[in-house]
PDB file of N, CA and C in Angstrom:
ATOM      1  N   MET A 599      84.405  56.726 -45.093  1.00  0.00           N
ATOM      2  CA  MET A 599      82.910  56.783 -45.250  1.00  0.00           C
ATOM      3  C   MET A 599      82.242  56.582 -43.916  1.00  0.00           C
ATOM      4  N   LEU A 600      81.200  57.271 -43.672  1.00  0.00           N
ATOM      5  CA  LEU A 600      80.446  57.184 -42.457  1.00  0.00           C
ATOM      6  C   LEU A 600      79.734  55.820 -42.434  1.00  0.00           C
ATOM      7  N   ASN A 601      79.699  55.285 -41.223  1.00  0.00           N
ATOM      8  CA  ASN A 601      78.987  53.995 -41.066  1.00  0.00           C
ATOM      9  C   ASN A 601      77.539  54.290 -40.710  1.00  0.00           C
ATOM     10  N   GLN A 602      76.660  54.259 -41.693  1.00  0.00           N
ATOM     11  CA  GLN A 602      75.295  54.572 -41.580  1.00  0.00           C
ATOM     12  C   GLN A 602      74.380  53.320 -41.785  1.00  0.00           C
ATOM     13  N   ASN A 603      73.349  53.284 -40.950  1.00  0.00           N
ATOM     14  CA  ASN A 603      72.382  52.050 -41.061  1.00  0.00           C
ATOM     15  C   ASN A 603      71.142  52.474 -41.735  1.00  0.00           C
ATOM     16  N   ILE A 604      70.781  51.650 -42.702  1.00  0.00           N
ATOM     17  CA  ILE A 604      69.534  51.759 -43.460  1.00  0.00           C
ATOM     18  C   ILE A 604      68.648  50.609 -43.232  1.00  0.00           C
ATOM     19  N   LEU A 605      67.404  50.905 -42.908  1.00  0.00           N
ATOM     20  CA  LEU A 605      66.378  49.838 -42.737  1.00  0.00           C
ATOM     21  C   LEU A 605      65.507  49.846 -43.984  1.00  0.00           C
ATOM     22  N   ILE A 606      65.404  48.630 -44.585  1.00  0.00           N
ATOM     23  CA  ILE A 606      64.424  48.489 -45.727  1.00  0.00           C
ATOM     24  C   ILE A 606      63.271  47.703 -45.200  1.00  0.00           C
ATOM     25  N   ALA A 607      62.061  48.284 -45.184  1.00  0.00           N
ATOM     26  CA  ALA A 607      60.858  47.615 -44.725  1.00  0.00           C
ATOM     27  C   ALA A 607      60.064  47.340 -45.959  1.00  0.00           C
ATOM     28  N   GLU A 608      60.113  46.045 -46.393  1.00  0.00           N
ATOM     29  CA  GLU A 608      59.461  45.645 -47.559  1.00  0.00           C
ATOM     30  C   GLU A 608      59.197  44.074 -47.548  1.00  0.00           C
ATOM     31  N   ASP A 609      57.953  43.719 -48.001  1.00  0.00           N
ATOM     32  CA  ASP A 609      57.648  42.231 -47.922  1.00  0.00           C
ATOM     33  C   ASP A 609      58.019  41.530 -49.159  1.00  0.00           C
ATOM     34  N   ASP A 610      58.472  42.212 -50.259  1.00  0.00           N
ATOM     35  CA  ASP A 610      58.927  41.567 -51.445  1.00  0.00           C
ATOM     36  C   ASP A 610      60.386  41.321 -51.401  1.00  0.00           C
ATOM     37  N   ALA A 611      60.803  40.071 -51.250  1.00  0.00           N
ATOM     38  CA  ALA A 611      62.225  39.679 -51.073  1.00  0.00           C
ATOM     39  C   ALA A 611      63.050  40.164 -52.258  1.00  0.00           C
ATOM     40  N   ASP A 612      62.572  40.183 -53.438  1.00  0.00           N
ATOM     41  CA  ASP A 612      63.332  40.553 -54.608  1.00  0.00           C
ATOM     42  C   ASP A 612      63.681  42.103 -54.507  1.00  0.00           C
ATOM     43  N   ILE A 613      62.813  42.860 -54.082  1.00  0.00           N
ATOM     44  CA  ILE A 613      63.066  44.352 -53.883  1.00  0.00           C
ATOM     45  C   ILE A 613      64.041  44.524 -52.830  1.00  0.00           C
ATOM     46  N   VAL A 614      63.945  43.877 -51.683  1.00  0.00           N
ATOM     47  CA  VAL A 614      64.894  43.996 -50.609  1.00  0.00           C
ATOM     48  C   VAL A 614      66.300  43.616 -51.057  1.00  0.00           C
ATOM     49  N   GLU A 615      66.424  42.490 -51.844  1.00  0.00           N
ATOM     50  CA  GLU A 615      67.725  41.967 -52.312  1.00  0.00           C
ATOM     51  C   GLU A 615      68.331  43.051 -53.253  1.00  0.00           C
ATOM     52  N   LEU A 616      67.576  43.593 -54.154  1.00  0.00           N
ATOM     53  CA  LEU A 616      68.071  44.606 -55.041  1.00  0.00           C
ATOM     54  C   LEU A 616      68.556  45.843 -54.400  1.00  0.00           C
ATOM     55  N   LEU A 617      67.737  46.425 -53.522  1.00  0.00           N
ATOM     56  CA  LEU A 617      68.146  47.627 -52.735  1.00  0.00           C
ATOM     57  C   LEU A 617      69.272  47.373 -51.828  1.00  0.00           C
ATOM     58  N   SER A 618      69.355  46.212 -51.235  1.00  0.00           N
ATOM     59  CA  SER A 618      70.485  45.846 -50.325  1.00  0.00           C
ATOM     60  C   SER A 618      71.771  45.800 -51.089  1.00  0.00           C
ATOM     61  N   LEU A 619      71.696  45.170 -52.234  1.00  0.00           N
ATOM     62  CA  LEU A 619      72.924  45.017 -53.112  1.00  0.00           C
ATOM     63  C   LEU A 619      73.501  46.400 -53.438  1.00  0.00           C
ATOM     64  N   TYR A 620      72.637  47.286 -53.883  1.00  0.00           N
ATOM     65  CA  TYR A 620      73.128  48.629 -54.282  1.00  0.00           C
ATOM     66  C   TYR A 620      73.606  49.391 -53.070  1.00  0.00           C
ATOM     67  N   LEU A 621      72.900  49.471 -52.008  1.00  0.00           N
ATOM     68  CA  LEU A 621      73.174  50.207 -50.853  1.00  0.00           C
ATOM     69  C   LEU A 621      74.379  49.754 -50.083  1.00  0.00           C
ATOM     70  N   SER A 622      74.463  48.399 -49.956  1.00  0.00           N
ATOM     71  CA  SER A 622      75.702  47.827 -49.264  1.00  0.00           C
ATOM     72  C   SER A 622      76.953  48.080 -50.134  1.00  0.00           C
ATOM     73  N   SER A 623      76.842  47.977 -51.399  1.00  0.00           N
ATOM     74  CA  SER A 623      78.020  48.281 -52.335  1.00  0.00           C
ATOM     75  C   SER A 623      78.523  49.763 -52.085  1.00  0.00           C
ATOM     76  N   GLU A 624      77.664  50.598 -51.584  1.00  0.00           N
ATOM     77  CA  GLU A 624      78.093  51.995 -51.280  1.00  0.00           C
ATOM     78  C   GLU A 624      78.525  52.237 -49.823  1.00  0.00           C
ATOM     79  N   GLY A 625      78.606  51.078 -49.176  1.00  0.00           N
ATOM     80  CA  GLY A 625      79.122  51.230 -47.715  1.00  0.00           C
ATOM     81  C   GLY A 625      78.159  51.268 -46.663  1.00  0.00           C
ATOM     82  N   TYR A 626      76.877  51.261 -46.951  1.00  0.00           N
ATOM     83  CA  TYR A 626      75.839  51.320 -45.942  1.00  0.00           C
ATOM     84  C   TYR A 626      75.599  49.950 -45.305  1.00  0.00           C
ATOM     85  N   THR A 627      75.261  49.925 -44.028  1.00  0.00           N
ATOM     86  CA  THR A 627      74.904  48.678 -43.328  1.00  0.00           C
ATOM     87  C   THR A 627      73.347  48.591 -43.515  1.00  0.00           C
ATOM     88  N   ILE A 628      72.897  47.453 -43.980  1.00  0.00           N
ATOM     89  CA  ILE A 628      71.484  47.236 -44.360  1.00  0.00           C
ATOM     90  C   ILE A 628      70.822  46.323 -43.331  1.00  0.00           C
ATOM     91  N   PHE A 629      69.633  46.751 -42.907  1.00  0.00           N
ATOM     92  CA  PHE A 629      68.772  45.917 -42.048  1.00  0.00           C
ATOM     93  C   PHE A 629      67.456  45.807 -42.857  1.00  0.00           C
ATOM     94  N   SER A 630      66.789  44.686 -42.673  1.00  0.00           N
ATOM     95  CA  SER A 630      65.525  44.536 -43.452  1.00  0.00           C
ATOM     96  C   SER A 630      64.526  43.924 -42.561  1.00  0.00           C
ATOM     97  N   ALA A 631      63.273  44.323 -42.848  1.00  0.00           N
ATOM     98  CA  ALA A 631      62.051  43.832 -42.107  1.00  0.00           C
ATOM     99  C   ALA A 631      60.956  43.518 -43.139  1.00  0.00           C
ATOM    100  N   GLU A 632      60.292  42.396 -42.902  1.00  0.00           N
ATOM    101  CA  GLU A 632      59.224  41.994 -43.827  1.00  0.00           C
ATOM    102  C   GLU A 632      57.835  42.431 -43.401  1.00  0.00           C
ATOM    103  N   ASN A 633      57.727  42.979 -42.190  1.00  0.00           N
ATOM    104  CA  ASN A 633      56.469  43.518 -41.790  1.00  0.00           C
ATOM    105  C   ASN A 633      56.650  44.662 -40.725  1.00  0.00           C
ATOM    106  N   GLY A 634      55.555  45.391 -40.516  1.00  0.00           N
ATOM    107  CA  GLY A 634      55.720  46.559 -39.619  1.00  0.00           C
ATOM    108  C   GLY A 634      56.080  46.258 -38.241  1.00  0.00           C
ATOM    109  N   LEU A 635      55.655  45.112 -37.685  1.00  0.00           N
ATOM    110  CA  LEU A 635      56.064  44.779 -36.320  1.00  0.00           C
ATOM    111  C   LEU A 635      57.510  44.650 -36.217  1.00  0.00           C
ATOM    112  N   ARG A 636      58.149  44.003 -37.153  1.00  0.00           N
ATOM    113  CA  ARG A 636      59.547  43.728 -37.168  1.00  0.00           C
ATOM    114  C   ARG A 636      60.372  45.042 -37.287  1.00  0.00           C
ATOM    115  N   VAL A 637      59.778  45.973 -38.082  1.00  0.00           N
ATOM    116  CA  VAL A 637      60.357  47.295 -38.159  1.00  0.00           C
ATOM    117  C   VAL A 637      60.554  47.932 -36.772  1.00  0.00           C
ATOM    118  N   LEU A 638      59.478  47.893 -35.967  1.00  0.00           N
ATOM    119  CA  LEU A 638      59.521  48.518 -34.660  1.00  0.00           C
ATOM    120  C   LEU A 638      60.487  47.827 -33.798  1.00  0.00           C
ATOM    121  N   ASP A 639      60.682  46.483 -33.915  1.00  0.00           N
ATOM    122  CA  ASP A 639      61.647  45.738 -33.119  1.00  0.00           C
ATOM    123  C   ASP A 639      63.031  46.180 -33.513  1.00  0.00           C
ATOM    124  N   ILE A 640      63.380  46.284 -34.741  1.00  0.00           N
ATOM    125  CA  ILE A 640      64.687  46.699 -35.218  1.00  0.00           C
ATOM    126  C   ILE A 640      64.969  48.117 -34.743  1.00  0.00           C
ATOM    127  N   ILE A 641      64.053  49.060 -34.926  1.00  0.00           N
ATOM    128  CA  ILE A 641      64.208  50.483 -34.599  1.00  0.00           C
ATOM    129  C   ILE A 641      64.392  50.591 -33.026  1.00  0.00           C
ATOM    130  N   GLY A 642      63.716  49.736 -32.305  1.00  0.00           N
ATOM    131  CA  GLY A 642      63.875  49.779 -30.852  1.00  0.00           C
ATOM    132  C   GLY A 642      65.257  49.267 -30.324  1.00  0.00           C
ATOM    133  N   SER A 643      65.965  48.502 -31.163  1.00  0.00           N
ATOM    134  CA  SER A 643      67.191  47.954 -30.690  1.00  0.00           C
ATOM    135  C   SER A 643      68.394  48.369 -31.427  1.00  0.00           C
ATOM    136  N   THR A 644      68.265  49.113 -32.550  1.00  0.00           N
ATOM    137  CA  THR A 644      69.326  49.521 -33.445  1.00  0.00           C
ATOM    138  C   THR A 644      69.257  50.931 -33.836  1.00  0.00           C
ATOM    139  N   LYS A 645      70.397  51.636 -33.936  1.00  0.00           N
ATOM    140  CA  LYS A 645      70.337  52.994 -34.372  1.00  0.00           C
ATOM    141  C   LYS A 645      70.120  52.957 -35.940  1.00  0.00           C
ATOM    142  N   ILE A 646      69.011  53.489 -36.381  1.00  0.00           N
ATOM    143  CA  ILE A 646      68.808  53.491 -37.848  1.00  0.00           C
ATOM    144  C   ILE A 646      68.795  54.956 -38.354  1.00  0.00           C
ATOM    145  N   ASP A 647      69.587  55.229 -39.327  1.00  0.00           N
ATOM    146  CA  ASP A 647      69.775  56.517 -39.839  1.00  0.00           C
ATOM    147  C   ASP A 647      68.716  56.906 -41.000  1.00  0.00           C
ATOM    148  N   LEU A 648      68.276  55.787 -41.687  1.00  0.00           N
ATOM    149  CA  LEU A 648      67.242  56.016 -42.742  1.00  0.00           C
ATOM    150  C   LEU A 648      66.426  54.814 -42.800  1.00  0.00           C
ATOM    151  N   ALA A 649      65.086  54.989 -42.913  1.00  0.00           N
ATOM    152  CA  ALA A 649      64.187  53.867 -43.098  1.00  0.00           C
ATOM    153  C   ALA A 649      63.399  54.048 -44.371  1.00  0.00           C
ATOM    154  N   ILE A 650      63.358  53.049 -45.211  1.00  0.00           N
ATOM    155  CA  ILE A 650      62.719  53.044 -46.467  1.00  0.00           C
ATOM    156  C   ILE A 650      61.483  52.151 -46.198  1.00  0.00           C
ATOM    157  N   LEU A 651      60.300  52.747 -46.148  1.00  0.00           N
ATOM    158  CA  LEU A 651      59.078  51.969 -45.745  1.00  0.00           C
ATOM    159  C   LEU A 651      58.082  51.753 -46.918  1.00  0.00           C
ATOM    160  N   ASP A 652      57.777  50.472 -47.045  1.00  0.00           N
ATOM    161  CA  ASP A 652      56.676  50.045 -47.891  1.00  0.00           C
ATOM    162  C   ASP A 652      55.403  50.500 -47.335  1.00  0.00           C
ATOM    163  N   ILE A 653      54.484  50.936 -48.079  1.00  0.00           N
ATOM    164  CA  ILE A 653      53.173  51.361 -47.519  1.00  0.00           C
ATOM    165  C   ILE A 653      52.305  50.077 -47.163  1.00  0.00           C
ATOM    166  N   MET A 654      52.281  49.096 -48.046  1.00  0.00           N
ATOM    167  CA  MET A 654      51.416  47.949 -47.929  1.00  0.00           C
ATOM    168  C   MET A 654      52.227  46.737 -47.449  1.00  0.00           C
ATOM    169  N   MET A 655      52.408  46.658 -46.124  1.00  0.00           N
ATOM    170  CA  MET A 655      53.094  45.538 -45.490  1.00  0.00           C
ATOM    171  C   MET A 655      52.157  44.824 -44.654  1.00  0.00           C
ATOM    172  N   PRO A 656      52.390  43.501 -44.366  1.00  0.00           N
ATOM    173  CA  PRO A 656      51.618  42.723 -43.452  1.00  0.00           C
ATOM    174  C   PRO A 656      51.848  43.173 -41.992  1.00  0.00           C
ATOM    175  N   GLU A 657      50.950  42.845 -41.107  1.00  0.00           N
ATOM    176  CA  GLU A 657      51.040  43.136 -39.709  1.00  0.00           C
ATOM    177  C   GLU A 657      50.687  44.628 -39.322  1.00  0.00           C
ATOM    178  N   MET A 658      51.389  45.527 -40.032  1.00  0.00           N
ATOM    179  CA  MET A 658      51.194  46.932 -39.787  1.00  0.00           C
ATOM    180  C   MET A 658      51.739  47.687 -41.019  1.00  0.00           C
ATOM    181  N   ASN A 659      50.939  48.594 -41.651  1.00  0.00           N
ATOM    182  CA  ASN A 659      51.318  49.199 -42.885  1.00  0.00           C
ATOM    183  C   ASN A 659      52.298  50.365 -42.614  1.00  0.00           C
ATOM    184  N   GLY A 660      52.926  50.802 -43.667  1.00  0.00           N
ATOM    185  CA  GLY A 660      53.986  51.803 -43.525  1.00  0.00           C
ATOM    186  C   GLY A 660      53.497  53.087 -42.841  1.00  0.00           C
ATOM    187  N   TYR A 661      52.285  53.538 -43.104  1.00  0.00           N
ATOM    188  CA  TYR A 661      51.724  54.726 -42.480  1.00  0.00           C
ATOM    189  C   TYR A 661      51.741  54.595 -40.977  1.00  0.00           C
ATOM    190  N   ASP A 662      51.219  53.418 -40.449  1.00  0.00           N
ATOM    191  CA  ASP A 662      51.127  53.141 -39.044  1.00  0.00           C
ATOM    192  C   ASP A 662      52.469  53.022 -38.431  1.00  0.00           C
ATOM    193  N   VAL A 663      53.412  52.445 -39.119  1.00  0.00           N
ATOM    194  CA  VAL A 663      54.818  52.336 -38.640  1.00  0.00           C
ATOM    195  C   VAL A 663      55.386  53.704 -38.504  1.00  0.00           C
ATOM    196  N   LEU A 664      55.191  54.512 -39.429  1.00  0.00           N
ATOM    197  CA  LEU A 664      55.720  55.916 -39.400  1.00  0.00           C
ATOM    198  C   LEU A 664      55.084  56.699 -38.222  1.00  0.00           C
ATOM    199  N   ARG A 665      53.916  56.544 -38.027  1.00  0.00           N
ATOM    200  CA  ARG A 665      53.256  57.255 -36.786  1.00  0.00           C
ATOM    201  C   ARG A 665      53.927  56.737 -35.521  1.00  0.00           C
ATOM    202  N   ARG A 666      54.172  55.455 -35.443  1.00  0.00           N
ATOM    203  CA  ARG A 666      54.696  54.939 -34.133  1.00  0.00           C
ATOM    204  C   ARG A 666      56.185  55.381 -34.007  1.00  0.00           C
ATOM    205  N   ILE A 667      56.882  55.529 -35.044  1.00  0.00           N
ATOM    206  CA  ILE A 667      58.252  55.928 -35.007  1.00  0.00           C
ATOM    207  C   ILE A 667      58.367  57.324 -34.602  1.00  0.00           C
ATOM    208  N   ARG A 668      57.505  58.186 -35.125  1.00  0.00           N
ATOM    209  CA  ARG A 668      57.426  59.629 -34.727  1.00  0.00           C
ATOM    210  C   ARG A 668      57.130  59.738 -33.264  1.00  0.00           C
TER     211      ARG A 668
END
């Protein structure tokens, strides 16, 4: 299996835990961020293959994060 990194950007810990459980059991490496600024920190230092972004996060919303990533 390919070693792929997935970033879950979500401020609800229960959702992060559930998604992490399912995705890690399929062999993905999971990173999580509770706010938009943390997302940018992780993306700046780690190769992320897929980011799942919550729209309504503290610090910076998902739309603004996506604009910055692009």
